[in-house]
CSV table of C-alpha atoms in Angstrom, one decimal:
chain,number,residue,atom,x,y,z
A,1,ALA,CA,10.2,-13.9,-12.7
A,2,GLN,CA,11.4,-10.5,-12.0
A,3,SER,CA,12.2,-10.0,-7.9
A,4,VAL,CA,14.1,-7.5,-5.4
A,5,ALA,CA,15.8,-8.6,-2.4
A,6,GLN,CA,16.8,-6.5,0.5
A,7,PRO,CA,18.5,-8.7,2.9
A,8,GLU,CA,18.8,-6.0,5.7
A,9,ASP,CA,15.2,-5.1,7.5
A,10,GLN,CA,17.7,-2.6,9.5
A,11,VAL,CA,20.8,-1.3,9.0
A,12,ASN,CA,22.0,1.2,11.9
A,13,VAL,CA,25.1,3.6,11.3
A,14,ALA,CA,27.1,6.1,13.2
A,15,GLU,CA,26.8,9.7,12.2
A,16,GLY,CA,29.7,10.4,10.1
A,17,ASN,CA,30.5,7.3,9.0
A,18,PRO,CA,29.9,5.3,5.7
A,19,LEU,CA,26.7,3.5,4.8
A,20,THR,CA,25.6,0.8,2.8
A,21,VAL,CA,22.2,-0.7,1.9
A,22,LYS,CA,22.3,-3.7,-0.1
A,23,CYS,CA,20.1,-4.9,-3.3
A,24,THR,CA,20.2,-7.5,-5.1
A,25,TYR,CA,17.8,-8.4,-8.2
A,26,SER,CA,16.4,-11.0,-10.8
A,27,VAL,CA,15.3,-9.4,-14.1
A,28,SER,CA,14.7,-11.1,-17.9
A,29,GLY,CA,16.6,-8.6,-20.1
A,30,ASN,CA,18.3,-5.6,-19.0
A,31,PRO,CA,17.5,-3.9,-16.1
A,32,TYR,CA,16.7,-0.5,-14.6
A,33,LEU,CA,17.7,-0.2,-11.3
A,34,PHE,CA,16.0,2.5,-9.1
A,35,TRP,CA,16.4,3.3,-5.5
A,36,TYR,CA,13.8,5.5,-3.1
A,37,VAL,CA,13.4,6.6,0.2
A,38,GLN,CA,10.4,7.1,2.7
A,39,TYR,CA,10.3,9.5,5.3
A,40,PRO,CA,7.4,8.5,7.7
A,41,ASN,CA,3.5,9.2,6.3
A,42,ARG,CA,4.9,10.2,3.5
A,43,GLY,CA,5.3,8.8,-0.1
A,44,LEU,CA,8.3,7.5,-2.1
A,45,GLN,CA,11.0,9.9,-3.0
A,46,PHE,CA,13.2,8.7,-5.6
A,47,LEU,CA,16.8,9.2,-5.3
A,48,LEU,CA,18.9,7.9,-7.9
A,49,LYS,CA,18.7,5.2,-11.1
A,50,TYR,CA,20.9,2.8,-13.4
A,51,ILE,CA,20.1,2.7,-17.0
A,52,THR,CA,23.1,2.2,-18.8
A,53,GLY,CA,26.8,3.6,-18.6
A,54,ASP,CA,28.9,3.9,-15.7
A,55,ASN,CA,28.3,1.5,-12.7
A,56,LEU,CA,28.8,4.5,-10.2
A,57,VAL,CA,25.7,6.3,-10.3
A,58,LYS,CA,25.4,9.6,-8.1
A,59,GLY,CA,21.7,10.6,-6.7
A,60,SER,CA,20.1,13.5,-4.5
A,61,TYR,CA,21.6,14.4,-1.1
A,62,GLY,CA,25.0,12.5,-1.4
A,63,PHE,CA,23.7,9.2,-2.4
A,64,GLU,CA,25.5,7.4,-4.9
A,65,ALA,CA,24.7,3.3,-5.9
A,66,GLU,CA,26.9,1.3,-7.6
A,67,PHE,CA,25.8,-1.5,-10.4
A,68,ASN,CA,27.3,-4.9,-10.4
A,69,LYS,CA,26.3,-6.9,-13.4
A,70,SER,CA,28.1,-10.3,-12.4
A,71,GLN,CA,26.3,-10.2,-8.6
A,72,THR,CA,23.4,-8.7,-9.8
A,73,SER,CA,23.4,-6.1,-7.0
A,74,PHE,CA,22.7,-2.4,-6.8
A,75,HIS,CA,24.0,-1.4,-3.4
A,76,LEU,CA,23.1,1.8,-2.2
A,77,LYS,CA,26.0,3.9,-0.6
A,78,LYS,CA,26.7,7.2,0.8
A,79,PRO,CA,30.4,8.1,2.6
A,80,SER,CA,29.4,10.3,5.6
A,81,ALA,CA,26.1,9.4,7.2
A,82,LEU,CA,23.8,12.1,8.7
A,83,VAL,CA,20.6,11.8,11.1
A,84,SER,CA,18.4,13.0,8.7
A,85,ASP,CA,19.2,10.4,6.5
A,86,SER,CA,17.1,8.1,8.5
A,87,ALA,CA,14.1,6.7,6.6
A,88,LEU,CA,13.0,3.2,4.9
A,89,TYR,CA,14.9,2.6,1.5
A,90,PHE,CA,13.4,0.7,-1.1
A,91,CYS,CA,15.4,-0.6,-4.0
A,92,ALA,CA,13.3,-1.5,-7.3
A,93,VAL,CA,13.6,-3.0,-10.7
A,94,ARG,CA,12.1,-2.8,-14.2
A,95,SER,CA,12.9,-4.8,-17.3
A,96,ASN,CA,13.4,-3.2,-20.0
A,97,THR,CA,10.6,-5.8,-22.0
A,98,GLY,CA,7.9,-4.6,-19.3
A,99,ASN,CA,5.8,-1.6,-18.1
A,100,GLN,CA,6.2,-2.9,-14.3
A,101,PHE,CA,8.2,-1.9,-11.5
A,102,TYR,CA,9.1,-4.5,-8.9
A,103,PHE,CA,10.2,-3.5,-5.3
A,104,GLY,CA,12.3,-4.7,-2.3
A,105,THR,CA,10.7,-5.1,1.4
A,106,GLY,CA,12.4,-2.0,2.2
A,107,THR,CA,15.6,-1.7,4.4
A,108,SER,CA,14.9,1.2,7.5
A,109,LEU,CA,18.2,3.1,7.9
A,110,THR,CA,18.9,4.2,11.4
A,111,VAL,CA,21.7,7.1,11.8
A,112,ILE,CA,23.1,7.4,15.3
A,113,PRO,CA,23.9,10.9,16.3
B,1,ASP,CA,4.2,14.3,-3.7
B,2,ALA,CA,4.2,17.1,-6.6
B,3,GLY,CA,1.6,17.1,-9.5
B,4,ILE,CA,-0.1,14.0,-7.5
B,5,THR,CA,-3.1,13.8,-5.2
B,6,GLN,CA,-5.0,11.3,-3.5
B,7,SER,CA,-8.3,11.1,-2.2
B,8,PRO,CA,-9.0,10.5,0.7
B,9,ARG,CA,-6.2,10.6,3.0
B,10,HIS,CA,-7.8,7.9,5.6
B,11,LYS,CA,-10.9,6.1,5.4
B,12,VAL,CA,-12.2,3.7,7.8
B,13,THR,CA,-14.7,1.3,6.3
B,14,GLU,CA,-16.4,-1.8,7.2
B,15,THR,CA,-16.1,-5.1,5.8
B,16,GLY,CA,-18.2,-5.9,2.7
B,17,THR,CA,-18.9,-2.3,1.6
B,18,PRO,CA,-17.7,-1.0,-1.6
B,19,VAL,CA,-14.7,1.6,-1.7
B,20,THR,CA,-13.1,3.8,-4.6
B,21,LEU,CA,-9.7,5.4,-3.9
B,22,ARG,CA,-8.8,8.4,-6.4
B,23,CYS,CA,-5.6,9.4,-7.8
B,24,HIS,CA,-5.4,12.5,-9.7
B,25,GLN,CA,-2.4,13.7,-11.3
B,26,THR,CA,-1.3,17.3,-13.2
B,27,GLU,CA,1.6,16.2,-15.0
B,28,ASN,CA,-0.5,14.8,-17.9
B,29,HIS,CA,2.0,11.2,-17.7
B,30,ARG,CA,0.9,8.2,-19.5
B,31,TYR,CA,1.4,5.7,-16.4
B,32,MET,CA,-0.2,5.3,-13.4
B,33,TYR,CA,-0.1,2.5,-11.3
B,34,TRP,CA,-1.9,1.6,-7.6
B,35,TYR,CA,0.2,-0.4,-5.1
B,36,ARG,CA,-0.2,-1.3,-1.7
B,37,GLN,CA,2.4,-1.5,1.4
B,38,ASP,CA,2.5,-3.7,3.8
B,39,PRO,CA,4.9,-4.2,6.8
B,40,GLY,CA,7.4,-7.4,5.7
B,41,HIS,CA,6.0,-7.1,1.9
B,42,GLY,CA,7.3,-3.3,0.8
B,43,LEU,CA,5.0,-2.4,-2.2
B,44,ARG,CA,2.8,-4.6,-4.1
B,45,LEU,CA,1.7,-3.7,-7.5
B,46,ILE,CA,-2.1,-4.0,-7.8
B,47,HIS,CA,-2.8,-2.4,-11.2
B,48,TYR,CA,-1.4,-0.5,-13.5
B,49,SER,CA,-2.6,1.8,-16.5
B,50,TYR,CA,-0.7,2.6,-19.6
B,51,GLY,CA,-3.3,5.3,-21.2
B,52,VAL,CA,-6.9,5.9,-21.0
B,53,LYS,CA,-8.9,2.6,-21.1
B,54,ASP,CA,-5.8,0.7,-20.9
B,55,THR,CA,-5.2,-0.9,-17.9
B,56,ASP,CA,-3.6,-4.5,-16.9
B,57,LYS,CA,-3.2,-6.6,-13.7
B,58,GLY,CA,-0.2,-6.8,-11.2
B,59,GLU,CA,0.7,-8.9,-8.7
B,60,VAL,CA,-1.7,-8.3,-5.6
B,61,SER,CA,-5.0,-7.7,-8.3
B,62,ASP,CA,-7.7,-10.0,-6.8
B,63,GLY,CA,-10.3,-8.0,-5.0
B,64,TYR,CA,-9.9,-4.9,-6.7
B,65,SER,CA,-10.9,-3.3,-9.8
B,66,VAL,CA,-9.4,-0.5,-11.8
B,67,SER,CA,-10.9,2.6,-14.3
B,68,ARG,CA,-9.1,5.1,-16.2
B,69,SER,CA,-11.5,7.2,-18.4
B,70,LYS,CA,-9.3,10.5,-18.5
B,71,THR,CA,-5.5,11.1,-18.2
B,72,GLU,CA,-5.3,12.6,-15.1
B,73,ASP,CA,-7.7,10.2,-13.1
B,74,PHE,CA,-7.1,6.6,-11.6
B,75,LEU,CA,-9.5,5.0,-9.6
B,76,LEU,CA,-9.0,2.1,-7.4
B,77,THR,CA,-12.4,0.1,-6.5
B,78,LEU,CA,-12.6,-2.7,-3.5
B,79,GLU,CA,-15.9,-4.1,-4.4
B,80,SER,CA,-16.5,-5.7,-1.0
B,81,ALA,CA,-13.9,-4.7,1.2
B,82,THR,CA,-12.2,-7.6,3.4
B,83,SER,CA,-9.7,-7.0,6.5
B,84,SER,CA,-6.8,-8.3,4.4
B,85,GLN,CA,-7.1,-5.2,2.4
B,86,THR,CA,-6.4,-2.6,5.7
B,87,SER,CA,-3.3,-1.3,4.1
B,88,VAL,CA,-1.9,2.1,2.8
B,89,TYR,CA,-2.4,2.9,-0.7
B,90,PHE,CA,-0.4,4.7,-2.9
B,91,CYS,CA,-0.3,5.9,-6.3
B,92,ALA,CA,2.6,6.1,-8.8
B,93,ILE,CA,3.0,7.8,-12.1
B,94,THR,CA,5.7,7.6,-14.8
B,95,ASP,CA,6.7,9.5,-17.9
B,96,ARG,CA,6.3,7.9,-21.1
B,97,GLY,CA,9.2,5.4,-21.4
B,98,LEU,CA,10.7,2.8,-19.7
B,99,VAL,CA,13.7,4.6,-18.2
B,100,TYR,CA,11.9,7.0,-16.1
B,101,GLU,CA,11.4,6.9,-12.4
B,102,GLN,CA,8.4,7.1,-10.5
B,103,TYR,CA,6.6,9.8,-8.7
B,104,PHE,CA,4.3,9.0,-5.7
B,105,GLY,CA,1.5,10.1,-4.4
B,106,PRO,CA,1.3,11.0,-0.3
B,107,GLY,CA,-0.8,7.9,0.2
B,108,THR,CA,-4.2,6.4,1.8
B,109,ARG,CA,-4.7,5.1,4.9
B,110,LEU,CA,-7.4,2.4,4.3
B,111,THR,CA,-8.8,0.3,7.4
B,112,VAL,CA,-11.2,-2.2,7.1
B,113,THR,CA,-13.3,-3.3,10.6
């Protein structure tokens, strides 16, 4: 069975500090991994993805994520958080053998001024 | 949200009535998806389409049907709405191939009273 876990419903971080939003996955076959961000009353927006190659991928707005195959994790990171980063973040996985995406339950990030 | 529209954006309906939600894309993408978003559940796939007249079920398809008679339109129908179908519904599209991210519409907030 394919699944995604985001163990933290809420993450609070001070502005200027580094942030991490955690994601672990379970998928048959090779995983394609994605991070999305959702602002209030909006649809999800794509941030970054891992398909193959370097384990550290860089995306929009200064975000990056590290793929760790042995730990089946794909944590989202940013070196210095901004208040405008406050939003809901979703991790998603897709198997290389299927058409469906599987989403985590989301992590609400609050950056405190 | 560019290239994807959903209608209506808000709807209140009564239990037992039929409801149809429309997703329209101008990107000519092959894959289209319907999700529902509920607190604590993240996004859950209802149905998806991999071409005109080609559809398949997702993890929460009971009580929903879909149709795709044109590339650009993907309709989601609740044959007899129930209060448990109160949710925010998102349409998403993906370019051909397995490695592409999804692009989401702005969502439809449906309330079943």
